[in-house]
Short mmCIF file of C-alpha atoms in Angstrom, two decimals:
data_model
loop_
_atom_site.label_atom_id
_atom_site.label_comp_id
_atom_site.label_asym_id
_atom_site.label_seq_id
_atom_site.Cartn_x
_atom_site.Cartn_y
_atom_site.Cartn_z
CA UNK P 153 29.66 -17.45 -41.41
CA UNK P 154 29.45 -13.93 -39.99
CA UNK P 155 25.90 -14.62 -38.93
CA UNK P 156 27.02 -17.79 -37.16
CA UNK P 157 29.76 -15.94 -35.32
CA UNK P 158 27.29 -13.29 -34.27
CA UNK P 159 24.77 -15.88 -33.11
CA UNK P 160 27.50 -17.65 -31.17
CA UNK P 161 28.47 -14.45 -29.38
CA UNK P 162 24.86 -13.65 -28.54
CA UNK P 163 24.28 -17.21 -27.28
CA UNK P 164 27.29 -16.90 -24.97
CA UNK P 165 26.01 -13.57 -23.72
CA UNK P 166 22.56 -14.99 -23.08
CA UNK P 167 23.98 -17.99 -21.29
CA UNK P 168 26.13 -15.84 -19.03
CA UNK P 169 23.13 -13.68 -18.16
CA UNK P 170 21.01 -16.78 -17.54
CA UNK P 171 23.63 -18.33 -15.27
CA UNK P 172 23.81 -15.11 -13.28
CA UNK P 173 20.03 -15.12 -13.01
CA UNK P 174 20.16 -18.73 -11.86
CA UNK P 175 22.82 -17.89 -9.28
CA UNK P 176 20.51 -15.16 -8.03
CA UNK P 177 17.59 -17.55 -7.89
CA UNK P 178 19.71 -20.04 -5.96
CA UNK P 179 20.75 -17.36 -3.51
CA UNK P 180 17.17 -16.35 -2.99
CA UNK P 181 16.19 -19.97 -2.41
CA UNK P 182 19.03 -20.37 0.06
CA UNK P 183 18.00 -17.29 2.02
CA UNK P 184 14.42 -18.55 2.01
CA UNK P 185 15.65 -21.73 3.64
CA UNK P 186 17.33 -19.68 6.33
CA UNK P 187 14.06 -17.95 6.98
CA UNK P 188 12.08 -21.19 6.96
CA UNK P 189 14.37 -24.00 8.02
CA UNK P 190 11.46 -26.42 7.90
CA UNK P 191 11.66 -26.34 4.09
CA UNK P 192 15.19 -27.68 4.19
CA UNK P 193 15.46 -31.22 2.92
CA UNK P 194 17.95 -32.67 5.37
CA UNK P 195 17.91 -36.30 4.18
CA UNK P 196 18.64 -35.11 0.63
CA UNK P 197 21.62 -33.11 1.89
CA UNK P 198 23.06 -36.13 3.66
CA UNK P 199 22.45 -38.28 0.59
CA UNK P 200 24.37 -35.87 -1.63
CA UNK P 201 27.10 -35.47 0.94
CA UNK P 202 27.62 -39.18 0.87
CA UNK P 203 27.51 -39.38 -2.94
CA UNK P 204 29.66 -36.33 -3.65
CA UNK P 205 31.86 -36.42 -0.57
CA UNK P 206 32.36 -39.75 1.11
CA UNK P 207 32.44 -41.76 -2.10
CA UNK P 208 34.94 -39.38 -3.67
CA UNK P 209 37.53 -39.80 -0.94
CA UNK P 210 39.43 -42.78 -2.44
CA UNK P 211 39.95 -41.22 -5.88
CA UNK P 212 40.84 -37.79 -4.50
CA UNK P 213 43.21 -39.28 -1.95
CA UNK P 214 44.93 -41.29 -4.64
CA UNK P 215 45.28 -38.40 -7.06
CA UNK P 216 46.57 -36.02 -4.42
CA UNK P 217 49.07 -38.62 -3.21
CA UNK P 218 50.42 -39.12 -6.73
CA UNK P 219 50.60 -35.39 -7.37
CA UNK P 220 52.58 -35.02 -4.15
CA UNK P 221 54.94 -37.73 -5.36
CA UNK P 222 55.41 -36.10 -8.74
CA UNK P 223 56.06 -32.60 -7.39
CA UNK P 224 58.63 -33.87 -4.93
CA UNK P 225 60.33 -35.93 -7.60
CA UNK P 226 60.50 -33.11 -10.14
CA UNK P 227 61.52 -30.67 -7.45
CA UNK P 228 64.26 -32.96 -6.30
CA UNK P 229 65.76 -33.24 -9.76
CA UNK P 230 65.80 -29.47 -10.26
CA UNK P 231 66.84 -28.45 -6.74
CA UNK P 232 69.60 -31.03 -6.53
CA UNK P 233 71.54 -29.04 -9.11
CA UNK P 234 71.82 -26.27 -6.54
CA UNK P 235 72.27 -28.55 -3.59
CA UNK P 236 69.02 -27.24 -2.20
CA UNK P 237 67.22 -30.55 -1.88
CA UNK P 238 65.77 -29.72 1.49
CA UNK P 239 63.64 -26.99 -0.08
CA UNK P 240 61.64 -29.72 -1.76
CA UNK P 241 59.62 -29.86 1.42
CA UNK P 242 58.82 -26.20 1.19
CA UNK P 243 57.91 -26.52 -2.46
CA UNK P 244 55.56 -29.44 -1.87
CA UNK P 245 53.92 -27.73 1.08
CA UNK P 246 53.25 -24.45 -0.73
CA UNK P 247 52.12 -25.88 -4.03
CA UNK P 248 49.89 -28.56 -2.54
CA UNK P 249 48.37 -26.55 0.27
CA UNK P 250 47.89 -23.26 -1.53
CA UNK P 251 46.91 -24.40 -4.98
CA UNK P 252 46.96 -27.97 -6.16
CA UNK P 253 45.17 -29.79 -3.37
CA UNK P 254 41.99 -27.79 -3.59
CA UNK P 255 42.14 -27.21 -7.34
CA UNK P 256 42.49 -30.90 -8.07
CA UNK P 257 39.71 -31.69 -5.68
CA UNK P 258 37.47 -29.15 -7.34
CA UNK P 259 38.25 -30.50 -10.80
CA UNK P 260 37.61 -34.12 -9.75
CA UNK P 261 34.37 -33.14 -8.02
CA UNK P 262 33.27 -31.12 -11.07
CA UNK P 263 33.86 -34.17 -13.21
CA UNK P 264 32.33 -36.62 -10.77
CA UNK P 265 29.49 -34.81 -9.08
CA UNK P 266 28.91 -31.89 -11.42
CA UNK P 267 28.16 -34.27 -14.26
CA UNK P 268 26.05 -36.41 -11.96
CA UNK P 269 24.02 -33.42 -10.80
CA UNK P 270 23.34 -32.31 -14.38
CA UNK P 271 22.40 -35.78 -15.48
CA UNK P 272 20.16 -36.42 -12.48
CA UNK P 273 18.30 -33.14 -12.74
CA UNK P 274 18.17 -33.41 -16.52
CA UNK P 275 16.61 -36.87 -16.33
CA UNK P 276 14.12 -35.64 -13.79
CA UNK P 277 13.29 -32.76 -16.09
CA UNK P 278 12.79 -35.05 -19.11
CA UNK P 279 10.45 -37.25 -17.09
CA UNK P 280 8.21 -34.20 -16.45
CA UNK P 281 8.92 -34.55 -12.75
CA UNK P 282 9.82 -30.88 -12.47
CA UNK P 283 6.44 -29.95 -13.95
CA UNK P 284 4.75 -32.36 -11.59
CA UNK P 285 6.50 -30.68 -8.67
CA UNK P 286 5.27 -27.28 -9.79
CA UNK P 287 1.67 -28.44 -10.09
CA UNK P 288 1.81 -30.01 -6.64
CA UNK P 289 3.33 -26.87 -5.24
CA UNK P 290 6.86 -28.05 -4.58
CA UNK P 291 9.56 -25.60 -5.50
CA UNK P 292 12.08 -27.44 -7.73
CA UNK P 293 14.79 -25.08 -6.50
CA UNK P 294 14.19 -26.20 -2.94
CA UNK P 295 13.86 -29.85 -3.77
CA UNK P 296 16.62 -30.26 -6.36
CA UNK P 297 19.08 -27.37 -6.24
CA UNK P 298 19.38 -26.21 -2.65
CA UNK P 299 20.28 -29.61 -1.11
CA UNK P 300 22.97 -30.17 -3.75
CA UNK P 301 24.50 -26.75 -3.31
CA UNK P 302 24.56 -27.03 0.49
CA UNK P 303 25.92 -30.59 0.40
CA UNK P 304 28.75 -29.68 -1.95
CA UNK P 305 29.66 -26.57 0.04
CA UNK P 306 30.01 -28.75 3.10
CA UNK P 307 32.01 -31.60 1.57
CA UNK P 308 34.36 -29.77 -0.77
CA UNK P 309 36.43 -28.17 2.04
CA UNK P 310 36.63 -31.55 3.77
CA UNK P 311 37.72 -33.26 0.55
CA UNK P 312 40.26 -30.48 0.00
CA UNK P 313 41.70 -31.16 3.42
CA UNK P 314 41.99 -34.87 2.63
CA UNK P 315 43.77 -33.94 -0.60
CA UNK P 316 46.15 -31.63 1.28
CA UNK P 317 47.11 -34.32 3.74
CA UNK P 318 47.53 -36.98 1.06
CA UNK P 319 49.58 -34.62 -1.12
CA UNK P 320 51.95 -33.95 1.75
CA UNK P 321 52.25 -37.66 2.47
CA UNK P 322 53.06 -38.24 -1.19
CA UNK P 323 55.69 -35.56 -1.08
CA UNK P 324 57.11 -37.02 2.12
CA UNK P 325 57.34 -40.52 0.65
CA UNK P 326 59.19 -39.29 -2.44
CA UNK P 327 61.52 -37.11 -0.38
CA UNK P 328 62.44 -40.17 1.64
CA UNK P 329 63.03 -42.37 -1.40
CA UNK P 330 64.76 -39.87 -3.61
CA UNK P 331 66.51 -37.58 -1.14
CA UNK P 332 66.78 -39.65 2.00
CA UNK P 333 64.90 -37.11 4.06
CA UNK P 334 63.50 -38.96 7.06
CA UNK P 335 59.84 -38.51 7.94
CA UNK P 336 60.82 -36.74 11.17
CA UNK P 337 63.01 -34.32 9.23
CA UNK P 338 60.23 -33.81 6.71
CA UNK P 339 57.66 -32.97 9.36
CA UNK P 340 60.14 -30.67 11.07
CA UNK P 341 60.76 -28.82 7.81
CA UNK P 342 57.06 -28.77 7.08
CA UNK P 343 56.43 -26.96 10.34
CA UNK P 344 58.94 -24.31 9.37
CA UNK P 345 57.48 -23.77 5.92
CA UNK P 346 54.01 -23.17 7.33
CA UNK P 347 53.06 -19.56 7.17
CA UNK P 348 49.90 -18.90 9.13
CA UNK P 349 47.81 -18.69 5.96
CA UNK P 350 49.34 -21.48 3.91
CA UNK P 351 46.58 -23.96 4.64
CA UNK P 352 43.91 -21.28 4.97
CA UNK P 353 44.38 -19.82 1.52
CA UNK P 354 43.73 -23.20 0.02
CA UNK P 355 40.72 -24.17 2.07
CA UNK P 356 39.00 -20.77 2.02
CA UNK P 357 38.54 -21.21 -1.72
CA UNK P 358 36.72 -24.53 -1.32
CA UNK P 359 33.19 -23.28 -0.53
CA UNK P 360 33.39 -20.85 -3.39
CA UNK P 361 34.48 -23.56 -5.82
CA UNK P 362 31.71 -25.78 -4.48
CA UNK P 363 29.10 -23.07 -5.07
CA UNK P 364 30.40 -22.59 -8.63
CA UNK P 365 30.31 -26.30 -9.42
CA UNK P 366 26.91 -26.92 -7.86
CA UNK P 367 25.14 -23.95 -9.40
CA UNK P 368 26.68 -24.52 -12.84
CA UNK P 369 25.70 -28.18 -12.91
CA UNK P 370 22.21 -27.59 -11.53
CA UNK P 371 21.66 -24.76 -13.98
CA UNK P 372 22.65 -27.00 -16.88
CA UNK P 373 20.41 -29.76 -15.54
CA UNK P 374 17.44 -27.39 -15.40
CA UNK P 375 18.14 -26.35 -19.00
CA UNK P 376 17.67 -29.88 -20.30
CA UNK P 377 14.61 -30.14 -22.49
CA UNK P 378 12.92 -33.08 -24.12
CA UNK P 379 15.56 -35.23 -25.70
CA UNK P 380 18.33 -37.36 -24.27
CA UNK P 381 20.65 -35.69 -26.77
CA UNK P 382 20.27 -32.40 -24.99
CA UNK P 383 20.96 -34.22 -21.72
CA UNK P 384 24.30 -35.51 -23.04
CA UNK P 385 25.26 -32.18 -24.52
CA UNK P 386 24.47 -30.24 -21.38
CA UNK P 387 26.24 -32.75 -19.12
CA UNK P 388 29.42 -32.24 -21.12
CA UNK P 389 28.97 -28.51 -21.09
CA UNK P 390 28.31 -28.50 -17.38
CA UNK P 391 31.66 -30.14 -16.62
CA UNK P 392 33.60 -27.95 -19.02
CA UNK P 393 32.02 -24.74 -17.74
CA UNK P 394 32.40 -25.71 -14.12
CA UNK P 395 36.12 -26.48 -14.47
CA UNK P 396 36.68 -23.34 -16.47
CA UNK P 397 34.87 -21.18 -13.92
CA UNK P 398 36.77 -22.82 -11.08
CA UNK P 399 40.11 -22.04 -12.68
CA UNK P 400 39.08 -18.44 -13.35
CA UNK P 401 37.97 -18.11 -9.75
CA UNK P 402 41.29 -19.59 -8.63
CA UNK P 403 43.13 -16.95 -10.63
CA UNK P 404 41.01 -14.21 -9.10
CA UNK P 405 41.79 -15.59 -5.65
CA UNK P 406 45.52 -15.58 -6.42
CA UNK P 407 45.39 -11.91 -7.40
CA UNK P 408 43.33 -11.16 -4.32
CA UNK P 409 45.71 -12.96 -1.98
CA UNK P 410 48.71 -11.25 -3.58
CA UNK P 411 46.96 -7.92 -3.14
CA UNK P 412 46.23 -8.37 0.56
CA UNK P 413 49.63 -10.01 1.00
CA UNK P 414 48.94 -13.48 2.40
CA UNK G 144 -19.59 -27.61 -4.32
CA UNK G 145 -21.69 -24.50 -4.64
CA UNK G 146 -20.55 -22.29 -7.43
CA UNK G 147 -21.11 -18.70 -8.25
CA UNK G 148 -21.32 -19.07 -11.96
CA UNK G 149 -20.71 -22.75 -12.54
CA UNK G 150 -17.45 -22.27 -14.36
CA UNK G 151 -14.40 -24.32 -13.44
CA UNK G 152 -11.96 -23.21 -16.11
CA UNK G 153 -12.30 -20.10 -18.14
CA UNK G 154 -9.71 -19.16 -20.71
CA UNK G 155 -9.95 -15.96 -22.71
CA UNK G 156 -7.99 -14.96 -25.80
CA UNK G 157 -5.04 -17.14 -25.02
CA UNK G 158 -2.00 -16.87 -27.21
CA UNK G 159 1.02 -19.07 -26.68
CA UNK G 160 4.13 -19.04 -28.82
CA UNK G 161 7.50 -20.76 -28.53
CA UNK G 162 10.48 -19.17 -30.20
CA UNK G 163 8.28 -17.15 -32.47
CA UNK G 164 6.10 -20.10 -33.51
CA UNK G 165 2.53 -19.56 -32.46
CA UNK G 166 0.95 -22.68 -31.07
CA UNK G 167 -2.30 -21.28 -29.71
CA UNK G 168 -3.85 -18.06 -30.86
CA UNK G 169 -6.79 -16.18 -29.42
CA UNK G 170 -8.16 -19.31 -27.85
CA UNK G 171 -11.35 -19.18 -25.82
CA UNK G 172 -12.62 -21.96 -23.61
CA UNK G 173 -15.12 -22.56 -20.87
CA UNK G 174 -15.37 -25.69 -18.78
CA UNK G 175 -18.32 -25.94 -16.39
CA UNK G 176 -18.00 -27.48 -12.98
CA UNK G 177 -18.65 -31.17 -12.71
CA UNK G 178 -18.17 -31.62 -16.42
CA UNK G 179 -15.90 -34.09 -18.19
CA UNK G 180 -14.42 -32.43 -21.24
CA UNK G 181 -12.31 -34.31 -23.71
CA UNK G 182 -9.85 -32.51 -25.92
CA UNK G 183 -9.08 -33.98 -29.28
CA UNK G 184 -7.14 -32.67 -32.21
CA UNK G 185 -4.39 -33.62 -34.59
CA UNK G 186 -0.94 -34.31 -33.09
CA UNK G 187 0.88 -31.07 -32.57
CA UNK G 188 -2.33 -29.04 -32.35
CA UNK G 189 -1.32 -27.84 -28.91
CA UNK G 190 -3.54 -29.96 -26.67
CA UNK G 191 -0.83 -30.60 -24.11
CA UNK G 192 0.34 -27.01 -24.44
CA UNK G 193 -3.16 -25.84 -23.57
CA UNK G 194 -3.25 -28.07 -20.52
CA UNK G 195 0.15 -26.86 -19.39
CA UNK G 196 -0.85 -23.25 -19.96
CA UNK G 197 -3.95 -23.62 -17.82
CA UNK G 198 -2.02 -25.07 -14.90
CA UNK G 199 0.55 -22.34 -15.32
CA UNK G 200 3.56 -24.28 -16.60
CA UNK G 201 3.80 -22.39 -19.87
CA UNK G 202 4.06 -18.69 -20.39
CA UNK G 203 1.26 -17.01 -22.24
CA UNK G 204 1.90 -14.18 -24.64
CA UNK G 205 -1.63 -12.93 -24.15
CA UNK G 206 -4.92 -13.87 -22.56
CA UNK G 207 -6.37 -14.66 -19.20
CA UNK G 208 -6.86 -17.93 -17.42
CA UNK G 209 -9.27 -18.44 -14.54
CA UNK G 210 -9.35 -21.70 -12.70
CA UNK G 211 -12.06 -22.15 -10.05
CA UNK G 212 -12.74 -18.44 -10.27
CA UNK G 213 -9.15 -17.55 -9.51
CA UNK G 214 -7.32 -15.44 -12.05
CA UNK G 215 -3.95 -17.17 -12.52
CA UNK G 216 -2.13 -13.85 -12.97
CA UNK G 217 -3.48 -12.34 -9.78
CA UNK G 218 -2.45 -15.10 -7.42
CA UNK G 219 0.03 -14.43 -4.69
CA UNK G 220 2.19 -17.18 -3.25
CA UNK G 221 -0.43 -18.26 -0.72
CA UNK G 222 -3.46 -18.27 -2.99
CA UNK G 223 -1.45 -20.09 -5.62
CA UNK G 224 -0.71 -22.83 -3.09
CA UNK G 225 -4.35 -22.85 -2.13
CA UNK G 226 -5.27 -23.42 -5.75
CA UNK G 227 -2.66 -26.16 -6.19
CA UNK G 228 -4.39 -28.02 -3.39
CA UNK G 229 -7.62 -28.04 -5.38
CA UNK G 230 -6.33 -29.49 -8.62
CA UNK G 231 -4.61 -32.70 -9.61
CA UNK G 232 -2.55 -33.18 -12.73
CA UNK G 233 -1.64 -36.43 -14.45
CA UNK G 234 1.10 -36.06 -17.02
CA UNK G 235 1.50 -38.15 -20.11
CA UNK G 236 4.26 -40.33 -18.69
CA UNK G 237 2.89 -40.31 -15.18
CA UNK G 238 5.79 -38.11 -14.05
CA UNK G 239 6.25 -39.99 -10.82
CA UNK G 240 9.20 -38.92 -8.72
CA UNK G 241 11.65 -41.63 -9.64
CA UNK G 242 13.57 -41.52 -6.34
CA UNK G 243 10.45 -42.24 -4.32
CA UNK G 244 8.28 -45.32 -4.00
CA UNK G 245 4.69 -45.27 -5.24
CA UNK G 246 3.41 -44.75 -1.72
CA UNK G 247 5.82 -41.93 -1.05
CA UNK G 248 4.82 -40.33 -4.35
CA UNK G 249 1.19 -40.29 -3.32
CA UNK G 250 2.12 -38.93 0.09
CA UNK G 251 4.04 -35.97 -1.34
CA UNK G 252 1.03 -33.70 -1.97
CA UNK G 253 -0.53 -34.78 1.32
CA UNK G 254 2.58 -33.94 3.32
CA UNK G 255 3.10 -30.72 1.39
CA UNK G 256 -0.40 -29.34 1.73
CA UNK G 257 -1.83 -30.84 4.90
CA UNK G 258 -0.81 -31.34 8.45
CA UNK G 259 -2.41 -34.72 8.77
CA UNK G 260 -0.86 -37.22 11.19
CA UNK G 261 1.35 -39.92 9.77
CA UNK G 262 -1.13 -42.80 10.11
CA UNK G 263 -3.93 -40.88 8.42
CA UNK G 264 -1.62 -40.05 5.52
CA UNK G 265 -0.75 -43.72 5.14
CA UNK G 266 -4.42 -44.66 5.26
CA UNK G 267 -5.34 -42.16 2.56
CA UNK G 268 -2.45 -43.39 0.49
CA UNK G 269 -3.59 -47.01 0.72
CA UNK G 270 -7.11 -45.91 -0.14
CA UNK G 271 -6.00 -44.12 -3.29
CA UNK G 272 -3.86 -47.03 -4.38
CA UNK G 273 -6.91 -49.28 -4.12
CA UNK G 274 -9.10 -46.70 -5.83
CA UNK G 275 -7.04 -46.61 -9.03
CA UNK G 276 -6.82 -50.36 -9.13
CA UNK G 277 -3.19 -50.88 -8.20
CA UNK G 278 -2.24 -54.02 -6.30
CA UNK G 279 -1.26 -53.47 -2.68
CA UNK G 280 2.31 -54.67 -3.33
CA UNK G 281 2.85 -51.83 -5.78
CA UNK G 282 2.97 -49.32 -2.91
CA UNK G 283 6.51 -50.13 -1.93
CA UNK G 284 7.85 -50.33 -5.46
CA UNK G 285 9.78 -47.67 -7.32
CA UNK G 286 8.39 -46.20 -10.54
CA UNK G 287 11.20 -47.91 -12.49
CA UNK G 288 9.86 -51.30 -11.47
CA UNK G 289 6.37 -50.64 -12.75
CA UNK G 290 4.89 -51.02 -16.19
CA UNK G 291 3.77 -47.93 -18.11
CA UNK G 292 0.12 -48.56 -17.31
CA UNK G 293 0.80 -49.02 -13.62
CA UNK G 294 2.84 -45.85 -13.56
CA UNK G 295 -0.11 -44.01 -15.02
CA UNK G 296 -2.40 -45.40 -12.35
CA UNK G 297 0.05 -44.38 -9.68
CA UNK G 298 0.21 -40.92 -11.22
CA UNK G 299 -3.56 -40.73 -11.07
CA UNK G 300 -3.49 -41.82 -7.45
CA UNK G 301 -1.11 -38.98 -6.73
CA UNK G 302 -3.28 -36.54 -8.63
CA UNK G 303 -6.26 -37.68 -6.57
CA UNK G 304 -4.43 -37.58 -3.25
CA UNK G 305 -5.94 -34.30 -2.11
CA UNK G 306 -9.42 -34.98 -3.47
CA UNK G 307 -9.10 -32.29 -6.11
CA UNK G 308 -11.98 -30.37 -7.62
CA UNK G 309 -10.41 -30.41 -11.04
CA UNK G 310 -8.48 -33.22 -12.59
CA UNK G 311 -6.17 -32.49 -15.55
CA UNK G 312 -5.35 -35.60 -17.50
CA UNK G 313 -2.90 -35.79 -20.41
CA UNK G 314 -3.68 -38.89 -22.43
CA UNK G 315 -4.65 -40.97 -19.44
CA UNK G 316 -5.52 -44.12 -21.37
CA UNK G 317 -2.70 -44.10 -23.91
CA UNK G 318 -0.54 -47.14 -23.33
CA UNK G 319 -3.11 -48.94 -21.21
CA UNK G 320 -4.47 -52.29 -22.28
CA UNK G 321 -8.12 -52.14 -23.41
CA UNK G 322 -9.41 -53.68 -20.20
CA UNK G 323 -7.38 -51.30 -18.14
CA UNK G 324 -8.53 -48.39 -20.27
CA UNK G 325 -12.16 -49.35 -19.83
CA UNK G 326 -11.66 -49.66 -16.10
CA UNK G 327 -10.05 -46.25 -16.15
CA UNK G 328 -13.06 -44.76 -17.92
CA UNK G 329 -15.32 -46.40 -15.39
CA UNK G 330 -13.23 -44.97 -12.56
CA UNK G 331 -13.43 -41.48 -14.01
CA UNK G 332 -17.17 -41.77 -14.44
CA UNK G 333 -17.72 -42.87 -10.88
CA UNK G 334 -15.42 -40.17 -9.50
CA UNK G 335 -17.23 -37.56 -11.48
CA UNK G 336 -20.62 -38.83 -10.33
CA UNK G 337 -19.79 -39.30 -6.68
CA UNK G 338 -17.46 -36.36 -6.08
CA UNK G 339 -18.55 -33.97 -8.81
CA UNK G 340 -15.00 -33.66 -10.10
CA UNK G 341 -14.39 -31.57 -13.15
CA UNK G 342 -12.19 -33.39 -15.61
CA UNK G 343 -10.07 -31.78 -18.30
CA UNK G 344 -8.83 -34.64 -20.45
CA UNK G 345 -6.55 -34.62 -23.44
CA UNK G 346 -7.10 -37.86 -25.24
CA UNK G 347 -6.98 -39.77 -28.48
CA UNK G 348 -9.02 -42.61 -27.14
CA UNK G 349 -12.38 -42.64 -28.90
CA UNK G 350 -13.73 -45.17 -26.45
CA UNK G 351 -13.01 -42.74 -23.61
CA UNK G 352 -14.70 -39.95 -25.52
CA UNK G 353 -17.82 -41.99 -25.97
CA UNK G 354 -17.81 -43.48 -22.49
CA UNK G 355 -17.09 -40.57 -20.17
CA UNK G 356 -16.99 -37.21 -21.85
CA UNK G 357 -19.91 -34.87 -21.43
CA UNK G 358 -18.45 -32.58 -24.00
CA UNK G 359 -15.75 -32.73 -26.57
CA UNK G 360 -13.63 -29.84 -27.68
CA UNK G 361 -11.76 -30.05 -30.94
CA UNK G 362 -8.49 -28.18 -31.14
CA UNK G 363 -7.08 -27.16 -34.47
CA UNK G 364 -5.78 -24.14 -36.33
CA UNK G 365 -4.46 -22.80 -33.04
CA UNK G 366 -7.86 -22.49 -31.36
CA UNK G 367 -10.92 -24.50 -30.32
CA UNK G 368 -12.77 -25.23 -33.54
CA UNK G 369 -15.91 -26.52 -31.98
CA UNK G 370 -17.25 -27.91 -28.72
CA UNK G 371 -20.23 -30.16 -28.22
CA UNK G 372 -21.41 -33.63 -27.37
CA UNK G 373 -20.37 -36.73 -29.26
CA UNK G 374 -23.59 -36.53 -31.25
CA UNK G 375 -22.80 -32.96 -32.22
CA UNK G 376 -19.41 -34.05 -33.41
CA UNK G 377 -20.82 -36.57 -35.82
CA UNK G 378 -22.79 -33.88 -37.58
CA UNK G 379 -19.76 -31.66 -38.08
CA UNK G 380 -18.69 -30.95 -41.61
CA UNK G 381 -15.10 -29.98 -40.75
CA UNK G 382 -13.00 -32.51 -42.65
CA UNK G 383 -10.70 -33.47 -39.75
CA UNK G 384 -13.60 -33.91 -37.32
CA UNK G 385 -15.56 -35.87 -39.87
CA UNK G 386 -12.66 -38.19 -40.56
CA UNK G 387 -11.97 -38.56 -36.85
CA UNK G 388 -15.46 -39.62 -35.86
CA UNK G 389 -16.41 -41.43 -39.02
CA UNK G 390 -13.16 -43.28 -39.59
CA UNK G 391 -13.03 -47.03 -38.98
CA UNK G 392 -12.00 -46.58 -35.34
CA UNK G 393 -14.65 -43.95 -34.75
CA UNK G 394 -17.34 -46.25 -36.07
CA UNK G 395 -16.10 -49.14 -33.98
CA UNK G 396 -16.17 -47.07 -30.81
CA UNK G 397 -19.65 -45.85 -31.63
CA UNK G 398 -20.84 -49.39 -32.28
CA UNK G 399 -19.45 -50.49 -28.94
CA UNK G 400 -21.27 -47.69 -27.21
CA UNK G 401 -24.68 -48.39 -28.73
CA UNK G 402 -24.36 -52.16 -28.38
#
């Protein structure tokens, strides 16, 4: 029992160290691409942008819309007690734009694309394709990891923006139904609740979240060995770790933003 | 292919261990240029591990590997790439890139290592597809749509794309039908004769051993027990080698050879 606990702790430590090493390797590979842009696999980037970005729009739009609805509804019930219904707009704007829009997007993308990345790379690894690349002289990092990381870092801010817009629309619809706030009034109030950084604080997190999700899932994919059992296990772990890391990063961002006062 | 000392692969005192389990220990091996060497040994003896170690996919705990007179540990990025151009590897499952068609697979090493114009690349690709006996239509298919044997042929075509000096084959005939396997042996023979390719072949196929191998190396107890021609093998007293070459399948293969 004690031995198992100890082994578990050591395993976690090793895994953290390995992920940091992988992050370093990814960074090196990315800088190498900057030095030699010819190595960049542009078609692969577009392919992953389509898979992880374009195809995720419907589900993310729907989820953000519903969350906007729910927040406005709950807010309306609470704020009505004080006769402060109109602040629902402010509440929706701040919560969606600063936190929920991008966080939800990151979580959906981690579930959708993070798992896909791990499974794809894992399957490629099982099929000895990674070994084949090495013997031919292709760098698996350049072929498999870099395009995915770049693609996700491009699309996640865009998806986050879609989520922001849809969340606000959801909030607006519910305000109209529940509180009788007309769309014009809603937009007017929205304009007033905008601090210069309200949208920025949300979207600036997106590339960081994207990097976390992409490197975590690619790292897990590269760790797959031999059996399809390990593929399944690591796919699960990839999603769990990615979401966990995203939420930790979000907390760090909150502290940071509070510290610099935006 | 003038050589200084006629050695294509030289491995000295190789030790490989995974998670504390030693797979190969103090292994020595010499493969001459232009030679076809077959590696046999019980399952789990480390034949594939040896192959992967020589092409640099596995870490060694100790020892030195020289391929085509290049010390694997002393290579910088450029000379490593240079060496990769001179060898071809066929993995057990073919290891084709599943997102690419057969033709694209064969083009990968060409595009990576040469600056040949597009039409020449396509021509070479078509040539290799014909060489390994794949039908022309297979070129535009994805690996998923091919049978195991065809995937292996496509893998071989990719390994041959750059006209390598050494060919590493991991169980090339396993999973092929007997006719296909015989044709494969024939292909290897002719490649070796016409181009002087050195072949490092892990195999269980006795027919291949008899038909194409100049020398056979038996792997067991974590090192190379013995090397020699097929005739030498039959005189060996080592129980595993004796059983291997004198078992019913061994006798059948021998009969086929002498017939």
